């Protein structure tokens, strides 16, 4: 048996310019939202990643068609006539649950396989269900499937989320678009990807205000009033933050384009606190570090707090900083597995429940490591660029889910990195 891996070798620096692709965590939902458009929507700046391939298959299984021309997808949902998603696709990618809201918005019903958990947590959807129930949706669970119906019609409601869940905000918002009357979502998630989704829905004819803030108002419109649209996906702030962490790690100067710096304010604040110089423009961020990394404390929180999706990348910076850092993971219950892999490379990290105490060390040494999730995988490759010797990163399918041409982009800014096939360990 053979296995594709990424080999990362000690690299003097990452310098130059690299462009962030469109945001994975927006594009996936934009494809789902196209279900409401009942025609061929054009979605631009879509990243070439495996999760998009899976979501495209979900749309096709519903009766739609997805054609790709580079980073431009045409999602034609004219003939979407099913409201069921198959388990084998949902089990591949949890984000398939994002079709729940649009299917309810279009058909008043849905039959969606329950998403499983993953390495970083249980990934429950109870808040999705509570939000949608406020709009008249009734749920049953049958053989691992979620059966959603609206026996008394889909109507507006006053929703308050107990946690600003990204997915729950998105599904509730997408169903509310065609509900009779108005909906308010309080304690909504404020991530930039929510704002991007609402932008596209409004381009289709929806009436959404406040998306990207904690109170979202949706005025229901008729399904017939929703038309296909042409939308450009927002830049991927997490991919950009991953490269910026790499620039801070090895020194730079490194510029990342295709991203709105306002979407990275907390990450930029922490890079500066760690001793890096950061400059920003309207669609780019540059980082350079000429002095030793300084320890910082980090709390992951819903946006605009520090993004959990950058926690592993910044733990790597802390691992090589002068002093001790405390990282608190408040969003997912099991997102410190990266620490165990990094410790095999010589990091000194102690985990206590949601807290990681990271004692800075002078250097890391290359080792065979395993990607436990998408962002940990990205961070392990960066660790291999800083470590002495060679690092072999396995289970890189996680990385391919969310980083377009990660090796090619890293190599273009100086990384000694390659994809290769080895005998499975
Ligand atoms: C989205 O996941 C992103 N994924 C995640 O990115 C990201 O980490 C997360 O938002 C937080 O920003 C996509 O957009 C595809 P949540 P989502 O609902 O929507 C709990 C990556 O690496 N919760 O905000 O699933 C949940 O278990 C991925 O790109 C409930 O308990 O996140 C988690 O602990 C990883 N019940 C927390 O809330 C619910 O009904 C945040 O979840 C919903 C969520």
Tab-separated table of C-alpha atoms and ligand atoms in Angstrom:
chain	number	residue	atom	x	y	z
A	1	UNK	CA	0.000	0.000	0.000
A	2	UNK	CA	1.285	3.457	-0.841
A	3	UNK	CA	0.251	6.841	0.525
A	4	UNK	CA	0.648	10.415	-0.690
A	5	UNK	CA	2.454	12.590	1.834
A	6	UNK	CA	3.963	16.050	2.055
A	7	UNK	CA	7.673	16.253	2.809
A	8	UNK	CA	8.762	19.552	4.360
A	9	UNK	CA	12.423	20.364	4.831
A	10	UNK	CA	14.099	23.101	6.865
A	11	UNK	CA	13.640	26.306	4.917
A	12	UNK	CA	15.596	29.547	5.420
A	13	UNK	CA	12.629	31.863	4.816
A	14	UNK	CA	9.244	32.457	3.196
A	15	UNK	CA	9.336	35.669	1.150
A	16	UNK	CA	7.515	37.280	-1.748
A	17	UNK	CA	3.814	37.331	-2.518
A	18	UNK	CA	1.132	34.640	-2.422
A	19	UNK	CA	-2.564	34.982	-3.236
A	20	UNK	CA	-5.291	33.616	-1.001
A	21	UNK	CA	-8.041	31.684	-2.768
A	22	UNK	CA	-11.752	32.218	-2.181
A	23	UNK	CA	-12.966	31.233	1.277
A	24	UNK	CA	-13.789	27.528	1.669
A	25	UNK	CA	-16.183	28.354	4.512
A	26	UNK	CA	-18.122	30.727	2.314
A	27	UNK	CA	-18.011	29.002	-1.088
A	28	UNK	CA	-19.512	25.767	0.283
A	29	UNK	CA	-22.562	27.699	1.523
A	30	UNK	CA	-22.807	29.789	-1.641
A	31	UNK	CA	-23.232	26.576	-3.644
A	32	UNK	CA	-25.997	25.512	-1.256
A	33	UNK	CA	-27.669	28.937	-1.443
A	34	UNK	CA	-27.862	28.584	-5.242
A	35	UNK	CA	-30.648	26.032	-4.592
A	36	UNK	CA	-32.893	29.011	-3.820
A	37	UNK	CA	-32.070	30.715	-7.115
A	38	UNK	CA	-33.876	28.183	-9.313
A	39	UNK	CA	-31.520	28.710	-12.290
A	40	UNK	CA	-27.821	29.039	-13.273
A	41	UNK	CA	-25.950	31.105	-10.649
A	42	UNK	CA	-22.312	32.003	-11.378
A	43	UNK	CA	-19.993	31.827	-8.353
A	44	UNK	CA	-16.469	33.222	-8.850
A	45	UNK	CA	-13.228	32.894	-6.874
A	46	UNK	CA	-14.206	29.378	-5.785
A	47	UNK	CA	-11.188	27.502	-4.345
A	48	UNK	CA	-10.070	24.310	-6.108
A	49	UNK	CA	-10.403	22.038	-3.065
A	50	UNK	CA	-11.933	18.617	-2.481
A	51	UNK	CA	-14.740	19.901	-0.247
A	52	UNK	CA	-16.073	21.915	-3.198
A	53	UNK	CA	-16.042	18.734	-5.298
A	54	UNK	CA	-18.124	16.970	-2.636
A	55	UNK	CA	-20.607	19.851	-2.346
A	56	UNK	CA	-20.902	19.899	-6.154
A	57	UNK	CA	-21.843	16.205	-6.025
A	58	UNK	CA	-24.470	16.988	-3.367
A	59	UNK	CA	-26.033	19.608	-5.666
A	60	UNK	CA	-25.946	17.155	-8.574
A	61	UNK	CA	-27.589	14.410	-6.485
A	62	UNK	CA	-30.401	16.876	-5.809
A	63	UNK	CA	-30.901	17.268	-9.570
A	64	UNK	CA	-28.781	20.339	-10.221
A	65	UNK	CA	-25.708	20.714	-12.429
A	66	UNK	CA	-22.337	22.226	-11.541
A	67	UNK	CA	-19.868	23.174	-14.254
A	68	UNK	CA	-16.425	24.568	-13.509
A	69	UNK	CA	-14.208	26.864	-15.527
A	70	UNK	CA	-11.133	27.368	-13.370
A	71	UNK	CA	-12.246	29.209	-10.244
A	72	UNK	CA	-15.684	29.983	-11.706
A	73	UNK	CA	-18.546	27.585	-10.989
A	74	UNK	CA	-21.926	27.730	-12.692
A	75	UNK	CA	-24.483	26.105	-10.395
A	76	UNK	CA	-27.736	25.489	-12.282
A	77	UNK	CA	-30.498	24.477	-9.883
A	78	UNK	CA	-33.375	24.716	-12.384
A	79	UNK	CA	-33.993	20.989	-12.207
A	80	UNK	CA	-33.344	20.460	-8.517
A	81	UNK	CA	-36.330	18.279	-7.697
A	82	UNK	CA	-35.097	16.253	-4.727
A	83	UNK	CA	-34.751	17.258	-1.140
A	84	UNK	CA	-32.723	14.281	0.059
A	85	UNK	CA	-28.964	14.157	0.606
A	86	UNK	CA	-27.241	10.771	0.709
A	87	UNK	CA	-25.358	9.595	3.784
A	88	UNK	CA	-22.202	8.759	1.849
A	89	UNK	CA	-21.764	12.411	0.836
A	90	UNK	CA	-22.736	13.964	4.177
A	91	UNK	CA	-20.423	11.563	6.014
A	92	UNK	CA	-17.605	12.740	3.720
A	93	UNK	CA	-18.217	16.370	4.506
A	94	UNK	CA	-20.217	17.743	7.420
A	95	UNK	CA	-20.747	21.030	5.614
A	96	UNK	CA	-23.327	19.225	3.449
A	97	UNK	CA	-25.712	20.097	6.285
A	98	UNK	CA	-25.677	23.575	4.708
A	99	UNK	CA	-28.263	22.408	2.176
A	100	UNK	CA	-30.803	21.983	4.989
A	101	UNK	CA	-31.853	25.640	5.069
A	102	UNK	CA	-32.085	26.156	1.295
A	103	UNK	CA	-34.018	22.897	0.765
A	104	UNK	CA	-36.534	23.976	3.403
A	105	UNK	CA	-36.639	27.433	1.835
A	106	UNK	CA	-37.355	25.983	-1.593
A	107	UNK	CA	-39.457	22.870	-0.872
A	108	UNK	CA	-40.661	23.349	2.708
A	109	UNK	CA	-39.039	20.024	3.491
A	110	UNK	CA	-35.691	18.209	3.569
A	111	UNK	CA	-34.328	14.726	4.153
A	112	UNK	CA	-30.690	15.190	5.143
A	113	UNK	CA	-28.326	12.621	6.580
A	114	UNK	CA	-27.239	13.564	10.073
A	115	UNK	CA	-23.627	14.717	9.960
A	116	UNK	CA	-21.236	12.804	12.157
A	117	UNK	CA	-18.702	14.345	14.448
A	118	UNK	CA	-15.074	14.681	13.529
A	119	UNK	CA	-11.676	14.714	15.186
A	120	UNK	CA	-12.149	18.197	16.658
A	121	UNK	CA	-15.500	17.628	18.266
A	122	UNK	CA	-19.054	16.297	18.313
A	123	UNK	CA	-20.134	19.012	15.855
A	124	UNK	CA	-23.776	18.840	16.999
A	125	UNK	CA	-26.564	20.541	15.051
A	126	UNK	CA	-29.069	21.069	17.874
A	127	UNK	CA	-28.886	24.853	17.444
A	128	UNK	CA	-29.700	24.514	13.743
A	129	UNK	CA	-32.853	22.606	14.681
A	130	UNK	CA	-33.915	25.004	17.463
A	131	UNK	CA	-33.481	27.959	15.124
A	132	UNK	CA	-35.459	26.361	12.284
A	133	UNK	CA	-38.213	25.204	14.654
A	134	UNK	CA	-38.869	28.895	15.398
A	135	UNK	CA	-39.778	29.188	11.706
A	136	UNK	CA	-42.333	26.358	11.825
A	137	UNK	CA	-40.048	23.491	10.842
A	138	UNK	CA	-40.704	20.129	12.500
A	139	UNK	CA	-38.006	17.470	12.719
A	140	UNK	CA	-37.901	13.721	13.072
A	141	UNK	CA	-34.810	11.526	13.077
A	142	UNK	CA	-35.206	8.297	11.184
A	143	UNK	CA	-32.361	5.827	10.570
A	144	UNK	CA	-29.702	8.520	10.771
A	145	UNK	CA	-31.653	10.921	8.598
A	146	UNK	CA	-33.103	14.247	9.625
A	147	UNK	CA	-36.639	14.571	8.246
A	148	UNK	CA	-37.693	18.220	8.130
A	149	UNK	CA	-41.272	19.254	7.324
A	150	UNK	CA	-43.311	22.456	7.600
A	151	UNK	CA	-46.878	21.189	8.153
A	152	UNK	CA	-48.153	24.689	8.911
A	153	UNK	CA	-45.932	26.479	6.415
A	154	UNK	CA	-42.616	28.289	6.837
A	155	UNK	CA	-43.107	31.503	8.797
A	156	UNK	CA	-40.863	34.204	10.251
A	157	UNK	CA	-39.855	34.064	13.895
A	158	UNK	CA	-37.699	35.523	16.650
A	159	UNK	CA	-34.651	33.270	16.940
A	160	UNK	CA	-32.001	33.552	19.618
A	161	UNK	CA	-28.990	31.238	19.369
A	162	UNK	CA	-27.475	30.008	22.630
A	163	UNK	CA	-24.061	30.136	20.928
A	164	UNK	CA	-23.171	32.170	17.808
A	165	UNK	CA	-22.951	29.017	15.679
A	166	UNK	CA	-21.819	29.699	12.097
A	167	UNK	CA	-23.803	26.800	10.629
A	168	UNK	CA	-26.936	27.442	12.676
A	169	UNK	CA	-26.908	31.125	11.662
A	170	UNK	CA	-26.514	30.181	7.988
A	171	UNK	CA	-29.209	27.491	7.878
A	172	UNK	CA	-31.718	29.639	9.785
A	173	UNK	CA	-30.968	32.651	7.557
A	174	UNK	CA	-31.321	30.637	4.325
A	175	UNK	CA	-34.674	29.140	5.375
A	176	UNK	CA	-35.944	32.537	6.602
A	177	UNK	CA	-35.392	34.045	3.137
A	178	UNK	CA	-38.697	32.566	1.837
A	179	UNK	CA	-40.560	32.371	5.173
A	180	UNK	CA	-43.837	34.285	5.392
A	181	UNK	CA	-43.083	37.402	7.435
A	182	UNK	CA	-39.909	38.610	9.108
A	183	UNK	CA	-37.260	36.794	11.103
A	184	UNK	CA	-34.777	38.129	13.633
A	185	UNK	CA	-31.733	36.062	14.544
A	186	UNK	CA	-30.103	37.241	17.778
A	187	UNK	CA	-26.669	36.095	18.941
A	188	UNK	CA	-25.969	35.318	15.284
A	189	UNK	CA	-22.438	34.384	14.223
A	190	UNK	CA	-20.523	37.407	12.870
A	191	UNK	CA	-17.960	35.626	10.685
A	192	UNK	CA	-17.218	37.397	7.360
A	193	UNK	CA	-18.461	34.296	5.529
A	194	UNK	CA	-21.971	34.966	6.937
A	195	UNK	CA	-21.860	38.457	5.456
A	196	UNK	CA	-20.680	37.019	2.125
A	197	UNK	CA	-23.562	34.513	2.080
A	198	UNK	CA	-26.106	37.250	2.794
A	199	UNK	CA	-24.570	39.375	0.020
A	200	UNK	CA	-25.225	36.583	-2.474
A	201	UNK	CA	-28.743	35.910	-1.168
A	202	UNK	CA	-29.572	39.624	-1.475
A	203	UNK	CA	-28.129	39.622	-5.012
A	204	UNK	CA	-30.670	36.837	-5.695
A	205	UNK	CA	-33.510	38.999	-4.357
A	206	UNK	CA	-33.546	38.195	-0.656
A	207	UNK	CA	-33.984	40.966	1.924
A	208	UNK	CA	-31.401	40.444	4.673
A	209	UNK	CA	-30.008	43.179	6.927
A	210	UNK	CA	-27.340	43.002	9.605
A	211	UNK	CA	-25.549	39.854	8.391
A	212	UNK	CA	-22.029	39.893	9.849
A	213	UNK	CA	-23.338	41.399	13.090
A	214	UNK	CA	-24.963	39.589	16.008
A	215	UNK	CA	-28.501	40.618	15.004
A	216	UNK	CA	-29.707	39.606	11.548
A	217	UNK	CA	-33.076	40.636	10.127
A	218	UNK	CA	-34.639	38.697	7.242
A	219	UNK	CA	-37.783	39.881	5.492
A	220	UNK	CA	-39.329	36.874	3.744
A	221	UNK	CA	-39.899	37.058	-0.024
A	222	UNK	CA	-41.641	34.736	-2.452
A	223	UNK	CA	-39.509	31.911	-3.884
A	224	UNK	CA	-40.452	33.215	-7.344
A	225	UNK	CA	-38.807	36.537	-6.482
A	226	UNK	CA	-35.426	34.819	-6.067
A	227	UNK	CA	-33.297	34.775	-9.214
A	228	UNK	CA	-29.887	33.277	-10.043
A	229	UNK	CA	-26.987	35.692	-9.562
A	230	UNK	CA	-23.300	36.256	-10.299
A	231	UNK	CA	-21.291	36.429	-7.077
A	232	UNK	CA	-17.599	36.549	-6.196
A	233	UNK	CA	-16.538	34.605	-3.094
A	234	UNK	CA	-14.811	36.563	-0.333
A	235	UNK	CA	-11.085	35.828	0.153
A	236	UNK	CA	-10.094	33.084	2.581
A	237	UNK	CA	-8.974	34.762	5.809
A	238	UNK	CA	-7.906	31.433	7.338
A	239	UNK	CA	-5.720	30.435	4.386
A	240	UNK	CA	-4.271	33.957	4.437
A	241	UNK	CA	-3.670	33.736	8.193
A	242	UNK	CA	-1.925	30.403	7.701
A	243	UNK	CA	0.569	31.923	5.246
A	244	UNK	CA	1.053	34.990	7.459
A	245	UNK	CA	1.903	32.681	10.355
A	246	UNK	CA	4.477	31.048	8.059
A	247	UNK	CA	5.963	34.456	7.246
A	248	UNK	CA	6.167	35.366	10.928
A	249	UNK	CA	7.654	31.949	11.676
A	250	UNK	CA	10.585	32.245	9.253
A	251	UNK	CA	10.903	36.029	9.011
A	252	UNK	CA	9.531	37.191	5.676
A	253	UNK	CA	8.823	39.762	4.379
A	254	UNK	CA	5.796	37.932	2.996
A	255	UNK	CA	2.729	39.500	1.419
A	256	UNK	CA	-0.624	37.714	1.142
A	257	UNK	CA	-3.070	39.193	-1.378
A	258	UNK	CA	-6.740	38.506	-2.064
A	259	UNK	CA	-7.879	39.031	1.520
A	260	UNK	CA	-9.574	41.839	3.444
A	261	UNK	CA	-7.298	42.770	6.396
A	262	UNK	CA	-10.394	43.721	8.405
A	263	UNK	CA	-11.214	39.984	8.483
A	264	UNK	CA	-7.892	39.262	10.249
A	265	UNK	CA	-7.774	41.996	12.903
A	266	UNK	CA	-7.284	39.686	15.900
A	267	UNK	CA	-4.678	37.548	14.129
A	268	UNK	CA	-2.792	40.710	13.095
A	269	UNK	CA	-2.985	42.006	16.676
A	270	UNK	CA	-1.416	38.748	17.925
A	271	UNK	CA	1.292	38.750	15.216
A	272	UNK	CA	2.290	42.262	16.304
A	273	UNK	CA	2.202	41.229	19.979
A	274	UNK	CA	4.598	38.376	19.097
A	275	UNK	CA	7.057	40.863	17.613
A	276	UNK	CA	6.205	40.810	13.922
A	277	UNK	CA	5.716	43.954	11.830
A	278	UNK	CA	2.452	43.856	9.880
A	279	UNK	CA	1.397	46.233	7.107
A	280	UNK	CA	-2.020	46.179	5.442
A	281	UNK	CA	-3.667	47.483	2.260
A	282	UNK	CA	-7.192	47.201	0.897
A	283	UNK	CA	-6.754	43.593	-0.215
A	284	UNK	CA	-3.374	42.492	1.189
A	285	UNK	CA	-1.428	41.945	4.403
A	286	UNK	CA	2.367	41.869	4.741
A	287	UNK	CA	4.329	40.396	7.624
A	288	UNK	CA	8.034	40.633	8.574
A	289	UNK	CA	9.823	39.586	11.765
A	290	UNK	CA	13.361	40.707	12.568
A	291	UNK	CA	13.443	39.954	16.285
A	292	UNK	CA	12.735	36.819	18.392
A	293	UNK	CA	9.138	35.661	18.689
A	294	UNK	CA	7.540	36.747	21.958
A	295	UNK	CA	5.130	34.516	23.931
A	296	UNK	CA	1.456	35.581	23.965
A	297	UNK	CA	-1.773	34.252	25.449
A	298	UNK	CA	-4.547	33.398	22.967
A	299	UNK	CA	-8.262	32.730	23.529
A	300	UNK	CA	-10.171	31.315	20.568
A	301	UNK	CA	-13.649	32.857	20.290
A	302	UNK	CA	-16.358	33.460	17.694
A	303	UNK	CA	-15.529	36.309	15.287
A	304	UNK	CA	-14.234	38.963	15.812
A	305	UNK	CA	-12.390	37.021	18.529
A	306	UNK	CA	-9.328	34.956	17.658
A	307	UNK	CA	-10.345	32.313	15.081
A	308	UNK	CA	-10.193	28.693	16.218
A	309	UNK	CA	-9.112	27.837	12.657
A	310	UNK	CA	-5.801	29.659	13.279
A	311	UNK	CA	-5.171	28.126	16.707
A	312	UNK	CA	-2.784	25.393	15.540
A	313	UNK	CA	-0.783	27.768	13.330
A	314	UNK	CA	-0.287	30.202	16.235
A	315	UNK	CA	0.502	27.395	18.662
A	316	UNK	CA	3.438	26.659	16.357
A	317	UNK	CA	4.607	30.276	16.667
A	318	UNK	CA	4.256	30.067	20.460
A	319	UNK	CA	6.246	26.812	20.488
A	320	UNK	CA	9.277	28.698	19.153
A	321	UNK	CA	8.727	31.944	21.088
A	322	UNK	CA	10.732	33.260	24.054
A	323	UNK	CA	8.646	32.542	27.159
A	324	UNK	CA	5.489	30.673	27.992
A	325	UNK	CA	2.116	31.088	26.240
A	326	UNK	CA	-1.334	29.926	27.315
A	327	UNK	CA	-3.756	29.017	24.527
A	328	UNK	CA	-7.409	28.515	25.452
A	329	UNK	CA	-9.676	26.749	22.942
A	330	UNK	CA	-13.240	27.901	23.601
A	331	UNK	CA	-14.969	26.856	20.381
A	332	UNK	CA	-14.300	23.122	19.920
A	333	UNK	CA	-13.965	20.546	22.660
A	334	UNK	CA	-11.090	18.587	21.172
A	335	UNK	CA	-8.893	20.814	19.078
A	336	UNK	CA	-5.492	20.320	20.720
A	337	UNK	CA	-4.501	17.128	18.897
A	338	UNK	CA	-1.997	19.166	16.896
A	339	UNK	CA	-0.061	19.652	20.160
A	340	UNK	CA	0.710	15.958	20.422
A	341	UNK	CA	2.155	15.894	16.891
A	342	UNK	CA	4.134	19.085	17.441
A	343	UNK	CA	5.529	17.666	20.688
A	344	UNK	CA	6.983	14.806	18.660
A	345	UNK	CA	9.013	17.475	16.882
A	346	UNK	CA	10.338	18.809	20.189
A	347	UNK	CA	7.697	21.306	21.292
A	348	UNK	CA	7.047	21.594	25.041
A	349	UNK	CA	3.260	21.757	25.486
A	350	UNK	CA	1.089	20.754	28.434
A	351	UNK	CA	-2.654	20.322	27.866
A	352	UNK	CA	-5.099	20.857	30.718
A	353	UNK	CA	-8.685	20.557	29.445
A	354	UNK	CA	-9.263	23.663	27.262
A	355	UNK	CA	-5.894	25.194	28.062
A	356	UNK	CA	-2.524	24.524	26.464
A	357	UNK	CA	0.607	25.818	28.196
A	358	UNK	CA	3.258	26.236	25.511
A	359	UNK	CA	6.834	26.686	26.763
A	360	UNK	CA	8.996	28.145	24.015
A	361	UNK	CA	11.921	26.018	22.820
A	362	UNK	CA	14.920	27.002	20.703
A	363	UNK	CA	14.286	24.610	17.861
A	364	UNK	CA	12.163	21.797	16.490
A	365	UNK	CA	13.392	18.662	14.765
A	366	UNK	CA	11.782	17.003	11.775
A	367	UNK	CA	9.730	13.832	12.298
A	368	UNK	CA	6.969	11.770	10.679
A	369	UNK	CA	3.650	13.350	11.782
A	370	UNK	CA	-0.068	12.942	11.041
A	371	UNK	CA	-2.617	15.605	10.092
A	372	UNK	CA	-5.467	15.295	12.577
A	373	UNK	CA	-7.609	17.962	10.923
A	374	UNK	CA	-7.390	20.446	8.103
A	375	UNK	CA	-5.779	23.304	10.019
A	376	UNK	CA	-3.455	21.107	12.078
A	377	UNK	CA	-2.217	19.610	8.806
A	378	UNK	CA	-1.467	23.049	7.407
A	379	UNK	CA	0.399	23.958	10.580
A	380	UNK	CA	2.423	20.717	10.587
A	381	UNK	CA	3.798	21.518	7.143
A	382	UNK	CA	4.841	24.947	8.410
A	383	UNK	CA	6.467	23.263	11.424
A	384	UNK	CA	8.455	21.093	9.021
A	385	UNK	CA	9.793	24.226	7.311
A	386	UNK	CA	11.152	25.511	10.634
A	387	UNK	CA	12.399	22.181	11.991
A	388	UNK	CA	15.871	20.761	11.500
A	389	UNK	CA	15.900	17.983	8.950
A	390	UNK	CA	12.895	16.495	7.218
A	391	UNK	CA	9.247	16.175	8.241
A	392	UNK	CA	6.846	13.744	6.591
A	393	UNK	CA	3.219	14.814	6.968
A	394	UNK	CA	0.664	12.040	6.470
A	395	UNK	CA	-3.131	12.052	5.968
A	396	UNK	CA	-2.804	15.072	3.731
A	397	UNK	CA	-6.321	14.508	2.397
A	398	UNK	CA	-7.299	16.763	5.305
A	399	UNK	CA	-5.141	19.538	3.858
A	400	UNK	CA	-6.535	19.066	0.344
A	401	UNK	CA	-10.043	19.614	1.716
A	402	UNK	CA	-9.374	23.267	2.427
A	403	UNK	CA	-6.087	24.499	0.968
A	404	UNK	CA	-5.842	24.952	-2.795
A	405	UNK	CA	-2.398	23.872	-4.066
A	406	UNK	CA	-0.863	24.305	-0.609
A	407	UNK	CA	2.501	22.820	-1.656
A	408	UNK	CA	2.646	24.860	-4.874
A	409	UNK	CA	1.847	28.108	-3.076
A	410	UNK	CA	4.391	27.414	-0.318
A	411	UNK	CA	7.078	26.473	-2.863
A	412	UNK	CA	6.397	29.725	-4.768
A	413	UNK	CA	7.469	31.709	-1.677
A	414	UNK	CA	10.605	29.652	-0.995
A	415	UNK	CA	9.469	26.596	0.930
A	416	UNK	CA	11.429	23.364	0.527
A	417	UNK	CA	8.342	21.199	0.259
A	418	UNK	CA	6.998	18.506	-2.030
A	419	UNK	CA	4.172	16.005	-2.416
A	420	UNK	CA	5.313	12.437	-2.965
A	421	UNK	CA	4.125	8.866	-2.619
A	422	UNK	CA	5.646	6.588	0.012
A	423	UNK	CA	4.895	3.103	1.239
A	424	UNK	CA	2.053	3.424	3.748
A	425	UNK	CA	3.392	3.347	7.295
B	1	LIG	C1	-17.713	26.493	10.801
B	1	LIG	O1	-18.061	25.248	11.376
B	1	LIG	C2	-16.465	26.231	9.967
B	1	LIG	N1	-16.743	25.239	8.941
B	1	LIG	C3	-15.339	25.733	10.864
B	1	LIG	O2	-14.167	25.631	10.047
B	1	LIG	C4	-15.067	26.784	11.946
B	1	LIG	O3	-14.063	26.306	12.810
B	1	LIG	C5	-16.353	27.054	12.728
B	1	LIG	O4	-17.403	27.466	11.809
B	1	LIG	C6	-16.182	28.147	13.766
B	1	LIG	O5	-15.744	29.302	13.151
B	1	LIG	C7	-17.425	25.614	7.827
B	1	LIG	O6	-17.852	26.750	7.684
B	1	LIG	C8	-17.634	24.548	6.786
B	1	LIG	P1	-20.180	26.306	14.609
B	1	LIG	P2	-19.495	25.083	12.111
B	1	LIG	O7	-21.553	25.858	14.297
B	1	LIG	O8	-20.527	25.863	11.411
B	1	LIG	C9	-21.006	23.769	18.574
B	1	LIG	C10	-12.278	24.613	9.125
B	1	LIG	O9	-11.201	24.190	9.560
B	1	LIG	N2	-22.356	23.646	18.039
B	1	LIG	O10	-19.893	27.753	14.797
B	1	LIG	O11	-19.733	23.623	12.316
B	1	LIG	C11	-19.990	23.020	17.735
B	1	LIG	O12	-19.925	21.668	18.118
B	1	LIG	C12	-13.564	24.328	9.869
B	1	LIG	O13	-12.397	25.290	8.066
B	1	LIG	C13	-23.320	22.985	18.788
B	1	LIG	O14	-23.060	22.510	19.894
B	1	LIG	O15	-19.152	25.766	13.518
B	1	LIG	C14	-18.718	23.771	18.016
B	1	LIG	O16	-18.166	23.298	19.231
B	1	LIG	C15	-13.322	23.584	11.175
B	1	LIG	N3	-24.574	22.865	18.273
B	1	LIG	C16	-19.193	25.216	18.186
B	1	LIG	O17	-20.594	25.137	18.488
B	1	LIG	C17	-24.899	23.370	17.045
B	1	LIG	O18	-26.066	23.233	16.614
B	1	LIG	C18	-18.999	26.086	16.952
B	1	LIG	O19	-19.689	25.463	15.903
B	1	LIG	C19	-23.907	24.029	16.296
B	1	LIG	C20	-22.636	24.160	16.809
